[in-house]
mmCIF file with all atom_site columns, C-alpha atoms in Angstrom:
data_model
loop_
_atom_site.group_PDB
_atom_site.id
_atom_site.type_symbol
_atom_site.label_atom_id
_atom_site.label_alt_id
_atom_site.label_comp_id
_atom_site.label_asym_id
_atom_site.label_entity_id
_atom_site.label_seq_id
_atom_site.pdbx_PDB_ins_code
_atom_site.Cartn_x
_atom_site.Cartn_y
_atom_site.Cartn_z
_atom_site.occupancy
_atom_site.B_iso_or_equiv
_atom_site.pdbx_formal_charge
_atom_site.auth_seq_id
_atom_site.auth_comp_id
_atom_site.auth_asym_id
_atom_site.auth_atom_id
_atom_site.pdbx_PDB_model_num
ATOM 1   C CA . UNK D 1 1   ? 5.981   -9.237  0.927   1.00 85.00 ? 81  UNK D CA 1
ATOM 2   C CA . UNK D 1 2   ? 5.056   -11.864 -1.308  1.00 91.00 ? 82  UNK D CA 1
ATOM 3   C CA . UNK D 1 3   ? 3.526   -9.273  -2.833  1.00 94.00 ? 83  UNK D CA 1
ATOM 4   C CA . UNK D 1 4   ? 5.445   -5.531  -1.957  1.00 94.00 ? 84  UNK D CA 1
ATOM 5   C CA . UNK D 1 5   ? 8.090   -6.955  -2.056  1.00 95.00 ? 85  UNK D CA 1
ATOM 6   C CA . UNK D 1 6   ? 8.286   -9.697  -4.531  1.00 96.00 ? 86  UNK D CA 1
ATOM 7   C CA . UNK D 1 7   ? 6.405   -6.676  -7.160  1.00 96.00 ? 87  UNK D CA 1
ATOM 8   C CA . UNK D 1 8   ? 9.450   -4.216  -5.728  1.00 97.00 ? 88  UNK D CA 1
ATOM 9   C CA . UNK D 1 9   ? 12.392  -6.363  -6.146  1.00 97.00 ? 89  UNK D CA 1
ATOM 10  C CA . UNK D 1 10  ? 11.449  -7.465  -9.852  1.00 97.00 ? 90  UNK D CA 1
ATOM 11  C CA . UNK D 1 11  ? 10.600  -4.606  -11.500 1.00 97.00 ? 91  UNK D CA 1
ATOM 12  C CA . UNK D 1 12  ? 14.108  -3.664  -10.201 1.00 97.00 ? 92  UNK D CA 1
ATOM 13  C CA . UNK D 1 13  ? 15.689  -7.379  -10.869 1.00 97.00 ? 93  UNK D CA 1
ATOM 14  C CA . UNK D 1 14  ? 17.176  -6.563  -6.775  1.00 98.00 ? 94  UNK D CA 1
ATOM 15  C CA . UNK D 1 15  ? 16.532  -9.476  -5.751  1.00 97.00 ? 95  UNK D CA 1
ATOM 16  C CA . UNK D 1 16  ? 17.660  -8.092  -2.349  1.00 97.00 ? 96  UNK D CA 1
ATOM 17  C CA . UNK D 1 17  ? 14.506  -6.136  -1.476  1.00 97.00 ? 97  UNK D CA 1
ATOM 18  C CA . UNK D 1 18  ? 12.926  -9.751  -1.482  1.00 96.00 ? 98  UNK D CA 1
ATOM 19  C CA . UNK D 1 19  ? 15.231  -11.926 0.135   1.00 96.00 ? 99  UNK D CA 1
ATOM 20  C CA . UNK D 1 20  ? 14.776  -11.321 3.632   1.00 94.00 ? 100 UNK D CA 1
ATOM 21  C CA . UNK D 1 21  ? 11.360  -12.963 2.885   1.00 95.00 ? 101 UNK D CA 1
ATOM 22  C CA . UNK D 1 22  ? 12.925  -16.110 2.340   1.00 97.00 ? 102 UNK D CA 1
ATOM 23  C CA . UNK D 1 23  ? 14.092  -19.224 5.209   1.00 96.00 ? 103 UNK D CA 1
ATOM 24  C CA . UNK D 1 24  ? 16.544  -20.513 4.042   1.00 95.00 ? 104 UNK D CA 1
ATOM 25  C CA . UNK D 1 25  ? 17.317  -23.654 5.612   1.00 95.00 ? 105 UNK D CA 1
ATOM 26  C CA . UNK D 1 26  ? 14.865  -26.656 4.361   1.00 95.00 ? 106 UNK D CA 1
ATOM 27  C CA . UNK D 1 27  ? 13.577  -24.570 1.892   1.00 98.00 ? 107 UNK D CA 1
ATOM 28  C CA . UNK D 1 28  ? 11.292  -26.181 -1.335  1.00 98.00 ? 108 UNK D CA 1
ATOM 29  C CA . UNK D 1 29  ? 9.285   -24.933 -4.206  1.00 98.00 ? 109 UNK D CA 1
ATOM 30  C CA . UNK D 1 30  ? 7.910   -27.473 -6.475  1.00 98.00 ? 110 UNK D CA 1
ATOM 31  C CA . UNK D 1 31  ? 7.202   -26.153 -10.174 1.00 98.00 ? 111 UNK D CA 1
ATOM 32  C CA . UNK D 1 32  ? 3.649   -27.218 -11.117 1.00 98.00 ? 112 UNK D CA 1
ATOM 33  C CA . UNK D 1 33  ? 4.159   -26.544 -14.918 1.00 97.00 ? 113 UNK D CA 1
ATOM 34  C CA . UNK D 1 34  ? 0.395   -25.177 -15.300 1.00 95.00 ? 114 UNK D CA 1
ATOM 35  C CA . UNK D 1 35  ? -1.613  -28.378 -14.339 1.00 97.00 ? 115 UNK D CA 1
ATOM 36  C CA . UNK D 1 36  ? -2.770  -29.865 -10.772 1.00 95.00 ? 116 UNK D CA 1
ATOM 37  C CA . UNK D 1 37  ? -1.029  -33.170 -11.357 1.00 97.00 ? 117 UNK D CA 1
ATOM 38  C CA . UNK D 1 38  ? 0.433   -33.646 -9.144  1.00 97.00 ? 118 UNK D CA 1
ATOM 39  C CA . UNK D 1 39  ? 2.749   -36.714 -10.970 1.00 98.00 ? 119 UNK D CA 1
ATOM 40  C CA . UNK D 1 40  ? 3.896   -33.662 -13.486 1.00 97.00 ? 120 UNK D CA 1
ATOM 41  C CA . UNK D 1 41  ? 5.384   -31.618 -11.451 1.00 98.00 ? 121 UNK D CA 1
ATOM 42  C CA . UNK D 1 42  ? 8.750   -30.278 -10.116 1.00 98.00 ? 122 UNK D CA 1
ATOM 43  C CA . UNK D 1 43  ? 10.694  -29.954 -7.779  1.00 98.00 ? 123 UNK D CA 1
ATOM 44  C CA . UNK D 1 44  ? 12.719  -27.264 -9.459  1.00 97.00 ? 124 UNK D CA 1
ATOM 45  C CA . UNK D 1 45  ? 13.293  -25.313 -6.001  1.00 98.00 ? 125 UNK D CA 1
ATOM 46  C CA . UNK D 1 46  ? 15.326  -27.058 -4.046  1.00 98.00 ? 126 UNK D CA 1
ATOM 47  C CA . UNK D 1 47  ? 16.886  -24.515 -2.999  1.00 98.00 ? 127 UNK D CA 1
ATOM 48  C CA . UNK D 1 48  ? 16.504  -20.308 -2.327  1.00 98.00 ? 128 UNK D CA 1
ATOM 49  C CA . UNK D 1 49  ? 19.769  -20.074 -4.618  1.00 98.00 ? 129 UNK D CA 1
ATOM 50  C CA . UNK D 1 50  ? 17.909  -22.051 -7.295  1.00 98.00 ? 130 UNK D CA 1
ATOM 51  C CA . UNK D 1 51  ? 14.544  -19.447 -7.224  1.00 98.00 ? 131 UNK D CA 1
ATOM 52  C CA . UNK D 1 52  ? 16.335  -16.023 -6.993  1.00 98.00 ? 132 UNK D CA 1
ATOM 53  C CA . UNK D 1 53  ? 18.598  -17.271 -9.600  1.00 98.00 ? 133 UNK D CA 1
ATOM 54  C CA . UNK D 1 54  ? 15.072  -18.342 -11.570 1.00 97.00 ? 134 UNK D CA 1
ATOM 55  C CA . UNK D 1 55  ? 14.312  -15.228 -10.331 1.00 97.00 ? 135 UNK D CA 1
ATOM 56  C CA . UNK D 1 56  ? 16.613  -12.969 -11.263 1.00 98.00 ? 136 UNK D CA 1
ATOM 57  C CA . UNK D 1 57  ? 16.444  -14.463 -14.825 1.00 98.00 ? 137 UNK D CA 1
ATOM 58  C CA . UNK D 1 58  ? 12.573  -14.487 -15.325 1.00 96.00 ? 138 UNK D CA 1
ATOM 59  C CA . UNK D 1 59  ? 12.921  -10.132 -13.604 1.00 97.00 ? 139 UNK D CA 1
ATOM 60  C CA . UNK D 1 60  ? 15.944  -8.823  -16.544 1.00 97.00 ? 140 UNK D CA 1
ATOM 61  C CA . UNK D 1 61  ? 13.248  -10.679 -19.600 1.00 96.00 ? 141 UNK D CA 1
ATOM 62  C CA . UNK D 1 62  ? 10.090  -8.585  -18.335 1.00 96.00 ? 142 UNK D CA 1
ATOM 63  C CA . UNK D 1 63  ? 12.374  -5.679  -18.372 1.00 96.00 ? 143 UNK D CA 1
ATOM 64  C CA . UNK D 1 64  ? 13.325  -6.267  -21.609 1.00 96.00 ? 144 UNK D CA 1
ATOM 65  C CA . UNK D 1 65  ? 10.491  -6.291  -22.814 1.00 96.00 ? 145 UNK D CA 1
ATOM 66  C CA . UNK D 1 66  ? 8.133   -3.039  -24.143 1.00 96.00 ? 146 UNK D CA 1
ATOM 67  C CA . UNK D 1 67  ? 5.314   -2.456  -22.559 1.00 96.00 ? 147 UNK D CA 1
ATOM 68  C CA . UNK D 1 68  ? 2.447   -0.178  -23.169 1.00 97.00 ? 148 UNK D CA 1
ATOM 69  C CA . UNK D 1 69  ? 1.475   0.227   -18.802 1.00 96.00 ? 149 UNK D CA 1
ATOM 70  C CA . UNK D 1 70  ? 3.518   0.376   -15.940 1.00 96.00 ? 150 UNK D CA 1
ATOM 71  C CA . UNK D 1 71  ? 5.034   -2.879  -15.217 1.00 95.00 ? 151 UNK D CA 1
ATOM 72  C CA . UNK D 1 72  ? 4.773   -2.185  -11.623 1.00 96.00 ? 152 UNK D CA 1
ATOM 73  C CA . UNK D 1 73  ? 0.957   -0.880  -11.380 1.00 96.00 ? 153 UNK D CA 1
ATOM 74  C CA . UNK D 1 74  ? 0.303   -4.168  -13.967 1.00 96.00 ? 154 UNK D CA 1
ATOM 75  C CA . UNK D 1 75  ? 2.149   -6.148  -11.149 1.00 96.00 ? 155 UNK D CA 1
ATOM 76  C CA . UNK D 1 76  ? -0.194  -4.912  -8.621  1.00 95.00 ? 156 UNK D CA 1
ATOM 77  C CA . UNK D 1 77  ? -3.530  -5.078  -10.883 1.00 96.00 ? 157 UNK D CA 1
ATOM 78  C CA . UNK D 1 78  ? -2.934  -8.256  -11.276 1.00 95.00 ? 158 UNK D CA 1
ATOM 79  C CA . UNK D 1 79  ? -1.895  -9.843  -7.776  1.00 95.00 ? 159 UNK D CA 1
ATOM 80  C CA . UNK D 1 80  ? -4.863  -11.231 -5.394  1.00 94.00 ? 160 UNK D CA 1
ATOM 81  C CA . UNK D 1 81  ? -3.893  -12.376 -2.285  1.00 92.00 ? 161 UNK D CA 1
ATOM 82  C CA . UNK D 1 82  ? -6.216  -12.911 0.100   1.00 84.00 ? 162 UNK D CA 1
ATOM 83  C CA . UNK D 1 83  ? -6.212  -16.282 1.077   1.00 92.00 ? 163 UNK D CA 1
ATOM 84  C CA . UNK D 1 84  ? -4.379  -16.393 4.290   1.00 96.00 ? 164 UNK D CA 1
ATOM 85  C CA . UNK D 1 85  ? -4.298  -18.922 6.280   1.00 97.00 ? 165 UNK D CA 1
ATOM 86  C CA . UNK D 1 86  ? -2.984  -19.497 9.823   1.00 97.00 ? 166 UNK D CA 1
ATOM 87  C CA . UNK D 1 87  ? -1.937  -22.355 12.431  1.00 97.00 ? 167 UNK D CA 1
ATOM 88  C CA . UNK D 1 88  ? 0.478   -21.090 15.129  1.00 96.00 ? 168 UNK D CA 1
ATOM 89  C CA . UNK D 1 89  ? 3.857   -20.194 13.390  1.00 96.00 ? 169 UNK D CA 1
ATOM 90  C CA . UNK D 1 90  ? 2.522   -21.401 10.323  1.00 97.00 ? 170 UNK D CA 1
ATOM 91  C CA . UNK D 1 91  ? 0.330   -20.732 7.758   1.00 97.00 ? 171 UNK D CA 1
ATOM 92  C CA . UNK D 1 92  ? -0.257  -20.583 4.076   1.00 98.00 ? 172 UNK D CA 1
ATOM 93  C CA . UNK D 1 93  ? -1.008  -17.425 1.344   1.00 97.00 ? 173 UNK D CA 1
ATOM 94  C CA . UNK D 1 94  ? -2.944  -18.457 -1.837  1.00 97.00 ? 174 UNK D CA 1
ATOM 95  C CA . UNK D 1 95  ? -0.932  -16.433 -3.818  1.00 96.00 ? 175 UNK D CA 1
ATOM 96  C CA . UNK D 1 96  ? -2.717  -15.461 -7.792  1.00 95.00 ? 176 UNK D CA 1
ATOM 97  C CA . UNK D 1 97  ? -2.737  -13.699 -10.675 1.00 94.00 ? 177 UNK D CA 1
ATOM 98  C CA . UNK D 1 98  ? -4.976  -12.386 -13.388 1.00 94.00 ? 178 UNK D CA 1
ATOM 99  C CA . UNK D 1 99  ? -5.165  -9.732  -15.481 1.00 94.00 ? 179 UNK D CA 1
ATOM 100 C CA . UNK D 1 100 ? -2.770  -8.849  -18.215 1.00 94.00 ? 180 UNK D CA 1
ATOM 101 C CA . UNK D 1 101 ? 0.601   -6.186  -19.188 1.00 95.00 ? 181 UNK D CA 1
ATOM 102 C CA . UNK D 1 102 ? -0.068  -4.404  -21.900 1.00 96.00 ? 182 UNK D CA 1
ATOM 103 C CA . UNK D 1 103 ? 2.137   -4.923  -25.146 1.00 96.00 ? 183 UNK D CA 1
ATOM 104 C CA . UNK D 1 104 ? 4.110   -1.661  -26.503 1.00 96.00 ? 184 UNK D CA 1
ATOM 105 C CA . UNK D 1 105 ? 3.028   -3.606  -30.017 1.00 95.00 ? 185 UNK D CA 1
ATOM 106 C CA . UNK D 1 106 ? 0.209   -3.958  -28.997 1.00 95.00 ? 186 UNK D CA 1
ATOM 107 C CA . UNK D 1 107 ? -1.603  -6.989  -27.509 1.00 95.00 ? 187 UNK D CA 1
ATOM 108 C CA . UNK D 1 108 ? -0.516  -7.860  -23.962 1.00 95.00 ? 188 UNK D CA 1
ATOM 109 C CA . UNK D 1 109 ? 0.916   -11.143 -22.385 1.00 94.00 ? 189 UNK D CA 1
ATOM 110 C CA . UNK D 1 110 ? -1.802  -12.728 -19.805 1.00 94.00 ? 190 UNK D CA 1
ATOM 111 C CA . UNK D 1 111 ? -1.187  -13.106 -16.608 1.00 92.00 ? 191 UNK D CA 1
ATOM 112 C CA . UNK D 1 112 ? -2.814  -16.102 -15.784 1.00 92.00 ? 192 UNK D CA 1
ATOM 113 C CA . UNK D 1 113 ? -1.644  -18.711 -13.215 1.00 95.00 ? 193 UNK D CA 1
ATOM 114 C CA . UNK D 1 114 ? -1.539  -19.111 -8.611  1.00 96.00 ? 194 UNK D CA 1
ATOM 115 C CA . UNK D 1 115 ? 0.866   -20.554 -7.121  1.00 97.00 ? 195 UNK D CA 1
ATOM 116 C CA . UNK D 1 116 ? 0.627   -22.201 -2.328  1.00 97.00 ? 196 UNK D CA 1
ATOM 117 C CA . UNK D 1 117 ? 3.671   -20.665 -0.561  1.00 98.00 ? 197 UNK D CA 1
ATOM 118 C CA . UNK D 1 118 ? 4.444   -21.859 2.945   1.00 98.00 ? 198 UNK D CA 1
ATOM 119 C CA . UNK D 1 119 ? 5.434   -19.699 5.458   1.00 97.00 ? 199 UNK D CA 1
ATOM 120 C CA . UNK D 1 120 ? 6.626   -19.872 9.745   1.00 97.00 ? 200 UNK D CA 1
ATOM 121 C CA . UNK D 1 121 ? 6.985   -16.972 11.922  1.00 96.00 ? 201 UNK D CA 1
ATOM 122 C CA . UNK D 1 122 ? 10.237  -16.647 13.863  1.00 91.00 ? 202 UNK D CA 1
ATOM 123 C CA . UNK D 1 123 ? 10.917  -14.401 16.265  1.00 88.00 ? 203 UNK D CA 1
ATOM 124 C CA . UNK D 1 124 ? 8.742   -11.658 15.549  1.00 88.00 ? 204 UNK D CA 1
ATOM 125 C CA . UNK D 1 125 ? 8.409   -12.950 11.438  1.00 92.00 ? 205 UNK D CA 1
ATOM 126 C CA . UNK D 1 126 ? 7.433   -14.113 8.598   1.00 96.00 ? 206 UNK D CA 1
ATOM 127 C CA . UNK D 1 127 ? 9.511   -16.387 6.450   1.00 97.00 ? 207 UNK D CA 1
ATOM 128 C CA . UNK D 1 128 ? 8.888   -18.213 3.013   1.00 98.00 ? 208 UNK D CA 1
ATOM 129 C CA . UNK D 1 129 ? 9.969   -21.782 3.863   1.00 98.00 ? 209 UNK D CA 1
ATOM 130 C CA . UNK D 1 130 ? 8.318   -23.103 -0.109  1.00 98.00 ? 210 UNK D CA 1
ATOM 131 C CA . UNK D 1 131 ? 5.607   -22.297 -2.517  1.00 98.00 ? 211 UNK D CA 1
ATOM 132 C CA . UNK D 1 132 ? 3.715   -24.577 -4.916  1.00 98.00 ? 212 UNK D CA 1
ATOM 133 C CA . UNK D 1 133 ? 3.710   -22.510 -7.877  1.00 96.00 ? 213 UNK D CA 1
ATOM 134 C CA . UNK D 1 134 ? 2.803   -21.993 -10.633 1.00 95.00 ? 214 UNK D CA 1
ATOM 135 C CA . UNK D 1 135 ? -0.171  -23.512 -10.696 1.00 96.00 ? 215 UNK D CA 1
ATOM 136 C CA . UNK D 1 136 ? -3.200  -23.249 -13.783 1.00 95.00 ? 216 UNK D CA 1
ATOM 137 C CA . UNK D 1 137 ? -6.363  -20.141 -12.172 1.00 92.00 ? 217 UNK D CA 1
ATOM 138 C CA . UNK D 1 138 ? -8.985  -20.437 -12.814 1.00 84.00 ? 218 UNK D CA 1
ATOM 139 C CA . UNK D 1 139 ? -11.631 -17.659 -10.564 1.00 76.00 ? 219 UNK D CA 1
ATOM 140 C CA . UNK D 1 140 ? -15.073 -17.947 -9.677  1.00 70.00 ? 220 UNK D CA 1
ATOM 141 C CA . UNK D 1 141 ? -17.011 -14.776 -12.193 1.00 57.00 ? 221 UNK D CA 1
#
């Protein structure tokens, strides 16, 4: 849900693909603003609806940009989510972006950040209860 449904919905600008992944009651999304210092973090998404609006705006902006490659393929290539930790019915999942998308007029748009998602399992399915997003990401190479 955190990769396939997010990317597919984002490229299609269709929130309904991604929205079933969320637990609406008690959701909280924090924007780290590219900083590891919690003093600058902001509760930018106090509801799933607030996150949806920002997500759709980003999807529209991305769709209006001319790329030199397939945007969906590039987003999948840039995304990594191998750090998932489960404790009973609670989990964290760290999603990283580390690549670039080639622009039609030359150059590229860098994708370089990470987010930590909090999830819960209920009624046999996992849902997103919140996240700390837009943290800096420096890969260990």
